[in-house]
């Protein structure tokens, strides 16, 4: 459930895309591709019954009915971005190690190199290499700090935009508070992290990767100039403390970087058919700034952040990787106990919420409660635009699927009541 103000915002966003997408593709043909067309189409039709729906009906009075349309589940779509964020936070929370503290590391890219990643945005190869390079860099920094090579754990998130919506790829990392000496099979706690060396280490690793991925004379010259221009290395931030230890704080902390849209449409001030004006808080001054763009530039600022199909924005490395997660669990547990650094208690697994739960949370009402008799409505039909009717309870009843059960309690999990005398179904279109 969304507020009327949010509905208005969403309609503005869809209106901007719907009215100008064809003109945008003509001006920027690199986006005139089936994949982008698919994302835009799904966004525009999100929440429309023609894209499929689940129909619920009241099995008590036969009057209540509600159709819940399928959503596009795209992180580009404003309607689905919050749901996407909730799903990701749930997924990540399940991977947080009990008792482990995490540090927040941010690795940025100098403005001169952003075009390299921008040109690769349809492919994603260099963006993937960026994430692998980030892992190798931080692993080396930690090894330097503890004076030996250790296996660390990272949860890494790629974000491609800054607050203004400009293309600005950078990495957010949750780093384990230590690592494992694989030879000795022992835990090594990371005390002080020498953040002063991470700047030059990150510069070295990033520029080496760029040289390999773009082996041209022009790029070699740029890399040499960047070493001269940034004598103290590239910007890399390491939190002095740890990420929040409480589940709610951690959820909010993660969600901030997971799936926030490049330009939240709630920040759109006006749209007159030709120009879009929006506001954002400047990263350095913290002051509110307003920016006006022609509508095609605005669309470009939004769609440039659509990642290639199948690209994994969130990745797990080292001790956090799925294949090694269980392997070192006991060593980590014993190590944290010995160093007395374990977080008290465990991280709460933040379960993903379904439509009904989210609706209740936002409106205080149950969307599946019959408005006529107050009973809980049950699934009646599921329809998909490609596969047709996937589930049809009316058909089940007409075919006598439940006649062999003499009593409702004998049905072994069937959600329907007995279909004699009690059930009265109206075959006409019903409103809420």
Short mmCIF file of C-alpha atoms in Angstrom, two decimals:
data_model
loop_
_atom_site.label_atom_id
_atom_site.label_comp_id
_atom_site.label_asym_id
_atom_site.label_seq_id
_atom_site.Cartn_x
_atom_site.Cartn_y
_atom_site.Cartn_z
CA UNK A 1 0.00 0.00 0.00
CA UNK A 2 1.34 3.43 -0.91
CA UNK A 3 0.16 6.90 0.04
CA UNK A 4 -1.61 9.19 -2.39
CA UNK A 5 1.52 11.35 -2.54
CA UNK A 6 3.64 8.32 -3.46
CA UNK A 7 1.10 7.32 -6.11
CA UNK A 8 1.39 10.78 -7.60
CA UNK A 9 5.19 10.52 -7.66
CA UNK A 10 5.08 7.13 -9.32
CA UNK A 11 2.64 8.38 -11.94
CA UNK A 12 4.97 11.30 -12.69
CA UNK A 13 7.91 8.95 -13.13
CA UNK A 14 5.97 6.63 -15.44
CA UNK A 15 4.58 9.61 -17.31
CA UNK A 16 8.08 10.95 -17.97
CA UNK A 17 9.25 7.59 -19.31
CA UNK A 18 6.10 6.80 -21.28
CA UNK A 19 5.92 10.18 -23.01
CA UNK A 20 9.60 10.38 -23.97
CA UNK A 21 11.09 6.87 -24.27
CA UNK A 22 10.76 6.62 -28.06
CA UNK A 23 12.43 10.02 -28.55
CA UNK A 24 15.15 9.03 -26.10
CA UNK A 25 15.98 5.86 -28.07
CA UNK A 26 16.24 7.85 -31.30
CA UNK A 27 18.66 10.31 -29.74
CA UNK A 28 20.64 7.65 -27.85
CA UNK A 29 20.53 4.50 -30.03
CA UNK A 30 22.86 2.57 -27.68
CA UNK A 31 19.77 2.10 -25.48
CA UNK A 32 17.64 0.87 -28.36
CA UNK A 33 18.18 -2.74 -27.38
CA UNK A 34 15.79 -5.56 -26.39
CA UNK A 35 17.08 -5.70 -22.81
CA UNK A 36 16.44 -2.02 -22.06
CA UNK A 37 13.12 -2.24 -23.88
CA UNK A 38 12.17 -5.14 -21.62
CA UNK A 39 13.09 -3.24 -18.43
CA UNK A 40 11.16 -0.14 -19.49
CA UNK A 41 8.12 -2.15 -20.59
CA UNK A 42 8.03 -4.02 -17.29
CA UNK A 43 8.33 -0.75 -15.37
CA UNK A 44 5.47 0.90 -17.27
CA UNK A 45 3.21 -2.14 -16.89
CA UNK A 46 4.18 -2.87 -13.29
CA UNK A 47 1.05 -3.44 -11.23
CA UNK A 48 -1.14 -3.86 -14.31
CA UNK A 49 -3.45 -6.88 -14.49
CA UNK A 50 -2.40 -7.52 -18.08
CA UNK A 51 0.97 -8.63 -16.70
CA UNK A 52 -0.69 -11.24 -14.53
CA UNK A 53 -2.45 -11.38 -11.19
CA UNK A 54 -3.55 -13.49 -8.24
CA UNK A 55 -7.26 -13.33 -7.47
CA UNK A 56 -8.56 -13.88 -3.94
CA UNK A 57 -12.18 -14.57 -3.03
CA UNK A 58 -14.09 -15.07 0.18
CA UNK A 59 -14.99 -18.72 0.75
CA UNK A 60 -17.46 -17.78 3.51
CA UNK A 61 -19.91 -15.26 2.05
CA UNK A 62 -18.86 -15.45 -1.62
CA UNK A 63 -18.92 -11.67 -2.01
CA UNK A 64 -15.40 -10.44 -1.25
CA UNK A 65 -12.88 -10.37 -4.10
CA UNK A 66 -9.47 -8.81 -4.62
CA UNK A 67 -7.05 -9.03 -7.52
CA UNK A 68 -3.39 -8.42 -6.77
CA UNK A 69 -1.41 -7.71 -9.97
CA UNK A 70 2.10 -9.07 -10.40
CA UNK A 71 4.95 -6.58 -10.10
CA UNK A 72 7.99 -6.29 -12.38
CA UNK A 73 10.52 -6.84 -9.55
CA UNK A 74 13.03 -4.53 -11.25
CA UNK A 75 15.28 -2.37 -9.07
CA UNK A 76 14.84 0.35 -11.75
CA UNK A 77 11.12 0.48 -11.01
CA UNK A 78 10.18 2.85 -8.21
CA UNK A 79 7.28 0.66 -7.10
CA UNK A 80 9.55 -2.37 -6.73
CA UNK A 81 12.77 -0.77 -5.48
CA UNK A 82 11.66 -0.92 -1.83
CA UNK A 83 10.65 -4.58 -2.21
CA UNK A 84 13.97 -5.29 -3.92
CA UNK A 85 15.82 -3.64 -1.04
CA UNK A 86 13.91 -5.68 1.54
CA UNK A 87 14.75 -8.90 -0.30
CA UNK A 88 18.44 -8.00 -0.50
CA UNK A 89 18.64 -7.02 3.17
CA UNK A 90 17.03 -10.34 4.07
CA UNK A 91 19.51 -12.20 1.88
CA UNK A 92 22.55 -10.41 3.30
CA UNK A 93 21.41 -10.69 6.92
CA UNK A 94 21.41 -14.48 6.55
CA UNK A 95 25.10 -14.34 5.57
CA UNK A 96 26.28 -12.27 8.54
CA UNK A 97 28.35 -14.43 10.87
CA UNK A 98 27.14 -14.73 14.43
CA UNK A 99 29.44 -12.87 16.81
CA UNK A 100 31.37 -11.16 14.01
CA UNK A 101 31.96 -7.42 13.86
CA UNK A 102 32.11 -5.72 10.48
CA UNK A 103 33.83 -2.58 9.26
CA UNK A 104 32.59 -0.38 6.47
CA UNK A 105 35.04 0.36 3.65
CA UNK A 106 34.33 2.60 0.65
CA UNK A 107 36.50 2.53 -2.48
CA UNK A 108 35.95 5.30 -5.01
CA UNK A 109 37.06 5.99 -8.58
CA UNK A 110 38.59 9.29 -9.71
CA UNK A 111 36.44 11.34 -12.04
CA UNK A 112 38.88 10.91 -14.93
CA UNK A 113 38.27 7.13 -15.03
CA UNK A 114 34.49 7.07 -14.75
CA UNK A 115 34.07 7.21 -18.52
CA UNK A 116 35.92 3.88 -18.81
CA UNK A 117 33.22 2.19 -16.73
CA UNK A 118 30.44 4.18 -18.37
CA UNK A 119 31.42 2.89 -21.81
CA UNK A 120 31.36 -0.65 -20.42
CA UNK A 121 27.96 -0.30 -18.71
CA UNK A 122 26.15 -2.41 -21.35
CA UNK A 123 28.67 -5.23 -20.88
CA UNK A 124 29.68 -5.13 -17.22
CA UNK A 125 33.05 -6.83 -17.70
CA UNK A 126 35.11 -3.98 -16.26
CA UNK A 127 32.60 -3.43 -13.45
CA UNK A 128 33.00 -7.08 -12.46
CA UNK A 129 36.77 -6.71 -12.55
CA UNK A 130 36.43 -3.59 -10.39
CA UNK A 131 34.78 -5.66 -7.67
CA UNK A 132 37.42 -8.40 -7.83
CA UNK A 133 40.14 -5.73 -7.70
CA UNK A 134 38.53 -4.21 -4.62
CA UNK A 135 38.71 -7.57 -2.85
CA UNK A 136 42.38 -8.12 -3.75
CA UNK A 137 43.27 -4.61 -2.58
CA UNK A 138 41.61 -4.84 0.84
CA UNK A 139 42.96 -8.37 1.34
CA UNK A 140 46.49 -7.04 0.78
CA UNK A 141 45.92 -4.12 3.17
CA UNK A 142 44.72 -6.49 5.89
CA UNK A 143 47.69 -8.79 5.24
CA UNK A 144 50.00 -5.81 5.70
CA UNK A 145 48.27 -4.89 8.96
CA UNK A 146 48.61 -8.37 10.51
CA UNK A 147 52.03 -9.00 8.88
CA UNK A 148 50.97 -12.22 7.14
CA UNK A 149 48.58 -13.36 4.45
CA UNK A 150 45.13 -14.11 5.83
CA UNK A 151 41.81 -15.05 4.31
CA UNK A 152 39.26 -12.35 5.07
CA UNK A 153 35.54 -12.04 4.40
CA UNK A 154 33.72 -9.33 2.48
CA UNK A 155 30.20 -8.48 1.46
CA UNK A 156 30.59 -6.05 -1.42
CA UNK A 157 27.98 -3.81 -3.03
CA UNK A 158 28.47 -1.92 -6.28
CA UNK A 159 26.77 1.46 -6.43
CA UNK A 160 26.93 3.39 -9.71
CA UNK A 161 25.57 6.78 -8.70
CA UNK A 162 26.20 9.62 -6.32
CA UNK A 163 23.56 11.80 -4.68
CA UNK A 164 23.04 13.94 -7.77
CA UNK A 165 22.40 10.91 -9.97
CA UNK A 166 25.58 11.33 -12.02
CA UNK A 167 27.46 8.19 -13.06
CA UNK A 168 29.89 7.57 -10.21
CA UNK A 169 30.68 3.87 -9.64
CA UNK A 170 32.12 2.99 -6.24
CA UNK A 171 32.24 0.05 -3.85
CA UNK A 172 30.72 -0.36 -0.39
CA UNK A 173 32.24 -3.20 1.61
CA UNK A 174 31.37 -4.89 4.89
CA UNK A 175 34.71 -6.29 6.07
CA UNK A 176 35.12 -8.98 8.72
CA UNK A 177 37.02 -7.94 11.84
CA UNK A 178 39.84 -10.35 11.07
CA UNK A 179 40.92 -13.27 8.92
CA UNK A 180 42.19 -16.85 8.95
CA UNK A 181 45.74 -18.07 8.58
CA UNK A 182 44.98 -21.02 6.32
CA UNK A 183 48.29 -22.81 7.05
CA UNK A 184 47.84 -22.74 10.82
CA UNK A 185 44.05 -22.83 10.62
CA UNK A 186 43.75 -20.11 13.20
CA UNK A 187 41.88 -16.84 13.49
CA UNK A 188 43.83 -13.57 13.36
CA UNK A 189 42.04 -10.58 14.80
CA UNK A 190 42.49 -7.31 12.96
CA UNK A 191 43.10 -4.54 15.44
CA UNK A 192 44.17 -1.27 13.89
CA UNK A 193 43.54 -1.03 10.16
CA UNK A 194 46.19 1.18 8.53
CA UNK A 195 43.72 3.23 6.54
CA UNK A 196 46.49 5.63 5.51
CA UNK A 197 48.00 2.98 3.20
CA UNK A 198 44.73 1.91 1.64
CA UNK A 199 44.72 5.07 -0.53
CA UNK A 200 47.94 4.18 -2.33
CA UNK A 201 47.15 0.45 -2.39
CA UNK A 202 43.79 1.14 -4.00
CA UNK A 203 45.39 3.47 -6.53
CA UNK A 204 47.97 0.81 -7.45
CA UNK A 205 45.47 -2.04 -7.83
CA UNK A 206 42.86 0.02 -9.69
CA UNK A 207 45.29 1.55 -12.19
CA UNK A 208 46.91 -1.82 -12.88
CA UNK A 209 43.48 -3.26 -13.62
CA UNK A 210 42.67 -0.36 -15.95
CA UNK A 211 45.93 -0.85 -17.85
CA UNK A 212 45.07 -4.51 -18.39
CA UNK A 213 41.47 -3.92 -19.41
CA UNK A 214 42.16 -0.95 -21.70
CA UNK A 215 45.65 -1.57 -23.19
CA UNK A 216 46.02 1.59 -25.28
CA UNK A 217 48.67 4.30 -25.46
CA UNK A 218 46.10 6.91 -24.47
CA UNK A 219 45.15 4.97 -21.35
CA UNK A 220 48.78 4.38 -20.38
CA UNK A 221 49.34 8.11 -20.60
CA UNK A 222 46.27 8.82 -18.47
CA UNK A 223 47.38 6.30 -15.84
CA UNK A 224 50.82 7.94 -15.63
CA UNK A 225 49.17 11.34 -15.22
CA UNK A 226 46.88 10.04 -12.47
CA UNK A 227 49.88 8.84 -10.46
CA UNK A 228 51.32 12.36 -10.72
CA UNK A 229 48.01 14.06 -9.97
CA UNK A 230 47.07 11.90 -6.96
CA UNK A 231 50.36 11.62 -5.10
CA UNK A 232 48.63 10.44 -1.91
CA UNK A 233 46.50 7.83 -3.66
CA UNK A 234 42.78 7.61 -4.42
CA UNK A 235 39.95 8.31 -2.02
CA UNK A 236 39.14 5.32 0.16
CA UNK A 237 37.24 5.56 3.42
CA UNK A 238 37.37 3.12 6.32
CA UNK A 239 34.94 3.45 9.20
CA UNK A 240 36.65 4.05 12.53
CA UNK A 241 34.06 1.89 14.28
CA UNK A 242 32.08 -1.08 13.12
CA UNK A 243 28.84 -1.41 11.25
CA UNK A 244 25.75 -1.42 13.53
CA UNK A 245 25.43 -4.59 15.60
CA UNK A 246 21.67 -4.52 16.11
CA UNK A 247 19.51 -6.03 13.41
CA UNK A 248 17.32 -3.00 12.79
CA UNK A 249 20.29 -0.67 12.58
CA UNK A 250 22.10 -3.06 10.28
CA UNK A 251 19.07 -3.38 8.00
CA UNK A 252 18.86 0.37 7.63
CA UNK A 253 22.63 0.56 7.16
CA UNK A 254 22.59 -2.02 4.35
CA UNK A 255 19.47 -0.67 2.65
CA UNK A 256 21.11 2.73 2.26
CA UNK A 257 23.56 1.26 -0.24
CA UNK A 258 21.62 -1.64 -1.73
CA UNK A 259 18.98 -0.35 -4.07
CA UNK A 260 18.37 3.33 -3.62
CA UNK A 261 17.33 4.85 -6.97
CA UNK A 262 19.78 7.29 -8.61
CA UNK A 263 17.22 10.06 -8.33
CA UNK A 264 14.34 9.32 -6.00
CA UNK A 265 11.22 10.54 -7.75
CA UNK A 266 9.99 11.94 -4.48
CA UNK A 267 12.70 14.51 -5.04
CA UNK A 268 11.20 15.57 -8.36
CA UNK A 269 9.93 19.11 -7.89
CA UNK A 270 8.22 19.57 -11.25
CA UNK A 271 7.86 18.24 -14.78
CA UNK A 272 6.37 20.42 -17.52
CA UNK A 273 6.68 18.05 -20.45
CA UNK A 274 10.11 19.32 -21.48
CA UNK A 275 12.11 19.88 -18.31
CA UNK A 276 12.50 17.96 -15.05
CA UNK A 277 13.62 19.71 -11.86
CA UNK A 278 14.73 17.74 -8.81
CA UNK A 279 16.70 18.32 -5.62
CA UNK A 280 19.45 16.49 -3.73
CA UNK A 281 21.71 17.09 -0.74
CA UNK A 282 25.25 17.94 -1.78
CA UNK A 283 27.77 15.40 -0.49
CA UNK A 284 30.36 18.00 0.58
CA UNK A 285 28.30 20.99 1.73
CA UNK A 286 25.26 18.97 2.91
CA UNK A 287 23.18 21.83 1.48
CA UNK A 288 20.12 21.23 -0.65
CA UNK A 289 20.69 21.79 -4.35
CA UNK A 290 18.24 21.92 -7.23
CA UNK A 291 18.99 20.85 -10.78
CA UNK A 292 16.92 21.27 -13.94
CA UNK A 293 17.45 19.00 -16.95
CA UNK A 294 15.77 18.53 -20.28
CA UNK A 295 13.60 15.44 -20.07
CA UNK A 296 15.79 13.23 -22.29
CA UNK A 297 18.86 13.99 -20.17
CA UNK A 298 16.87 13.12 -17.06
CA UNK A 299 15.85 9.76 -18.54
CA UNK A 300 19.47 9.13 -19.47
CA UNK A 301 20.55 9.91 -15.94
CA UNK A 302 18.15 7.23 -14.71
CA UNK A 303 18.64 4.43 -17.26
CA UNK A 304 22.46 4.66 -17.30
CA UNK A 305 22.38 2.88 -13.94
CA UNK A 306 20.54 -0.19 -15.25
CA UNK A 307 23.10 -2.96 -14.85
CA UNK A 308 23.58 -5.64 -17.54
CA UNK A 309 21.23 -8.60 -17.41
CA UNK A 310 22.36 -11.11 -14.80
CA UNK A 311 24.95 -8.78 -13.25
CA UNK A 312 25.40 -9.42 -9.52
CA UNK A 313 25.45 -6.09 -7.70
CA UNK A 314 26.12 -7.81 -4.37
CA UNK A 315 28.98 -10.28 -4.10
CA UNK A 316 30.49 -12.36 -1.31
CA UNK A 317 34.22 -12.96 -1.07
CA UNK A 318 36.57 -15.04 1.05
CA UNK A 319 35.08 -16.13 4.37
CA UNK A 320 31.69 -14.76 3.29
CA UNK A 321 31.60 -16.74 0.04
CA UNK A 322 29.00 -19.50 -0.07
CA UNK A 323 31.45 -22.30 -0.88
CA UNK A 324 33.71 -21.54 2.10
CA UNK A 325 31.12 -20.21 4.55
CA UNK A 326 30.73 -23.42 6.57
CA UNK A 327 34.32 -24.61 6.13
CA UNK A 328 35.82 -22.04 8.50
CA UNK A 329 32.84 -21.43 10.80
CA UNK A 330 34.24 -23.35 13.78
CA UNK A 331 37.70 -21.74 13.49
CA UNK A 332 36.10 -18.30 13.41
CA UNK A 333 33.85 -19.09 16.36
CA UNK A 334 36.77 -20.26 18.51
CA UNK A 335 38.93 -17.35 17.38
CA UNK A 336 36.34 -14.72 18.27
CA UNK A 337 35.84 -16.36 21.65
CA UNK A 338 39.58 -16.30 22.38
CA UNK A 339 39.91 -12.64 21.42
CA UNK A 340 36.79 -11.70 23.38
CA UNK A 341 35.65 -9.63 20.44
CA UNK A 342 32.42 -11.41 19.66
CA UNK A 343 29.24 -9.40 19.39
CA UNK A 344 26.87 -10.35 22.19
CA UNK A 345 24.04 -12.41 20.75
CA UNK A 346 23.54 -13.04 17.07
CA UNK A 347 22.49 -11.06 14.04
CA UNK A 348 18.78 -11.34 13.55
CA UNK A 349 17.80 -12.84 10.23
CA UNK A 350 15.56 -10.24 8.64
CA UNK A 351 12.91 -12.25 6.86
CA UNK A 352 11.60 -10.98 3.56
CA UNK A 353 8.00 -9.82 3.66
CA UNK A 354 5.22 -10.67 1.27
CA UNK A 355 2.61 -8.33 -0.17
CA UNK A 356 0.19 -8.93 2.68
CA UNK A 357 2.77 -8.14 5.36
CA UNK A 358 3.97 -4.97 3.61
CA UNK A 359 0.38 -3.80 3.10
CA UNK A 360 -0.44 -4.35 6.77
CA UNK A 361 2.71 -2.54 7.85
CA UNK A 362 2.03 0.55 5.73
CA UNK A 363 -1.76 0.82 6.06
CA UNK A 364 -2.66 -1.09 9.21
CA UNK A 365 -5.23 -3.04 7.21
CA UNK A 366 -5.33 -6.65 6.02
CA UNK A 367 -5.74 -6.71 2.20
CA UNK A 368 -7.05 -10.29 2.33
CA UNK A 369 -9.77 -9.61 4.88
CA UNK A 370 -13.20 -9.84 3.28
CA UNK A 371 -14.82 -6.36 3.38
CA UNK A 372 -18.26 -7.98 3.73
CA UNK A 373 -17.91 -10.65 6.43
CA UNK A 374 -14.36 -10.18 7.75
CA UNK A 375 -13.14 -13.68 6.87
CA UNK A 376 -9.75 -14.33 5.31
CA UNK A 377 -10.02 -14.56 1.53
CA UNK A 378 -8.29 -17.46 -0.25
CA UNK A 379 -6.56 -17.88 -3.59
CA UNK A 380 -9.16 -18.35 -6.31
CA UNK A 381 -7.20 -17.90 -9.53
CA UNK A 382 -3.65 -17.20 -10.74
CA UNK A 383 -3.24 -15.89 -14.28
CA UNK A 384 -0.01 -15.23 -16.22
CA UNK A 385 0.15 -13.45 -19.63
CA UNK A 386 2.40 -16.16 -21.10
CA UNK A 387 1.31 -19.32 -19.29
CA UNK A 388 -2.36 -18.47 -18.98
CA UNK A 389 -4.37 -19.73 -16.00
CA UNK A 390 -1.93 -21.41 -13.63
CA UNK A 391 -4.44 -22.13 -10.89
CA UNK A 392 -8.25 -22.09 -11.05
CA UNK A 393 -10.22 -23.02 -7.91
CA UNK A 394 -13.57 -22.63 -9.68
CA UNK A 395 -12.50 -25.32 -12.14
CA UNK A 396 -11.41 -27.56 -9.26
CA UNK A 397 -14.82 -27.22 -7.64
CA UNK A 398 -16.75 -27.81 -10.88
CA UNK A 399 -14.70 -30.95 -11.57
CA UNK A 400 -15.56 -32.30 -8.12
CA UNK A 401 -11.99 -32.29 -6.82
CA UNK A 402 -13.15 -32.10 -3.19
CA UNK A 403 -16.27 -34.29 -3.28
CA UNK A 404 -14.46 -37.35 -1.89
CA UNK A 405 -13.89 -35.52 1.39
CA UNK A 406 -16.91 -35.93 3.64
CA UNK A 407 -15.74 -33.38 6.16
CA UNK A 408 -13.70 -30.18 5.73
CA UNK A 409 -11.20 -31.31 8.38
CA UNK A 410 -10.37 -34.40 6.29
CA UNK A 411 -8.89 -32.33 3.50
CA UNK A 412 -5.33 -32.32 4.69
CA UNK A 413 -4.37 -28.72 4.11
CA UNK A 414 -6.97 -27.65 1.55
CA UNK A 415 -7.79 -24.00 2.24
CA UNK A 416 -11.41 -24.24 1.08
CA UNK A 417 -14.44 -25.03 3.23
CA UNK A 418 -16.87 -27.69 2.15
CA UNK A 419 -18.48 -26.70 -1.15
CA UNK A 420 -22.08 -27.66 -0.29
CA UNK A 421 -24.66 -25.10 0.84
CA UNK A 422 -22.04 -22.96 2.60
CA UNK A 423 -20.32 -21.57 -0.49
CA UNK A 424 -22.11 -19.09 -2.72
CA UNK A 425 -20.02 -17.71 -5.55
CA UNK A 426 -21.09 -14.74 -7.65
CA UNK A 427 -19.88 -15.18 -11.23
CA UNK A 428 -20.10 -11.46 -11.91
CA UNK A 429 -17.27 -8.99 -11.49
CA UNK A 430 -17.03 -8.02 -7.84
CA UNK A 431 -15.64 -4.83 -6.37
CA UNK A 432 -13.89 -4.36 -3.09
#
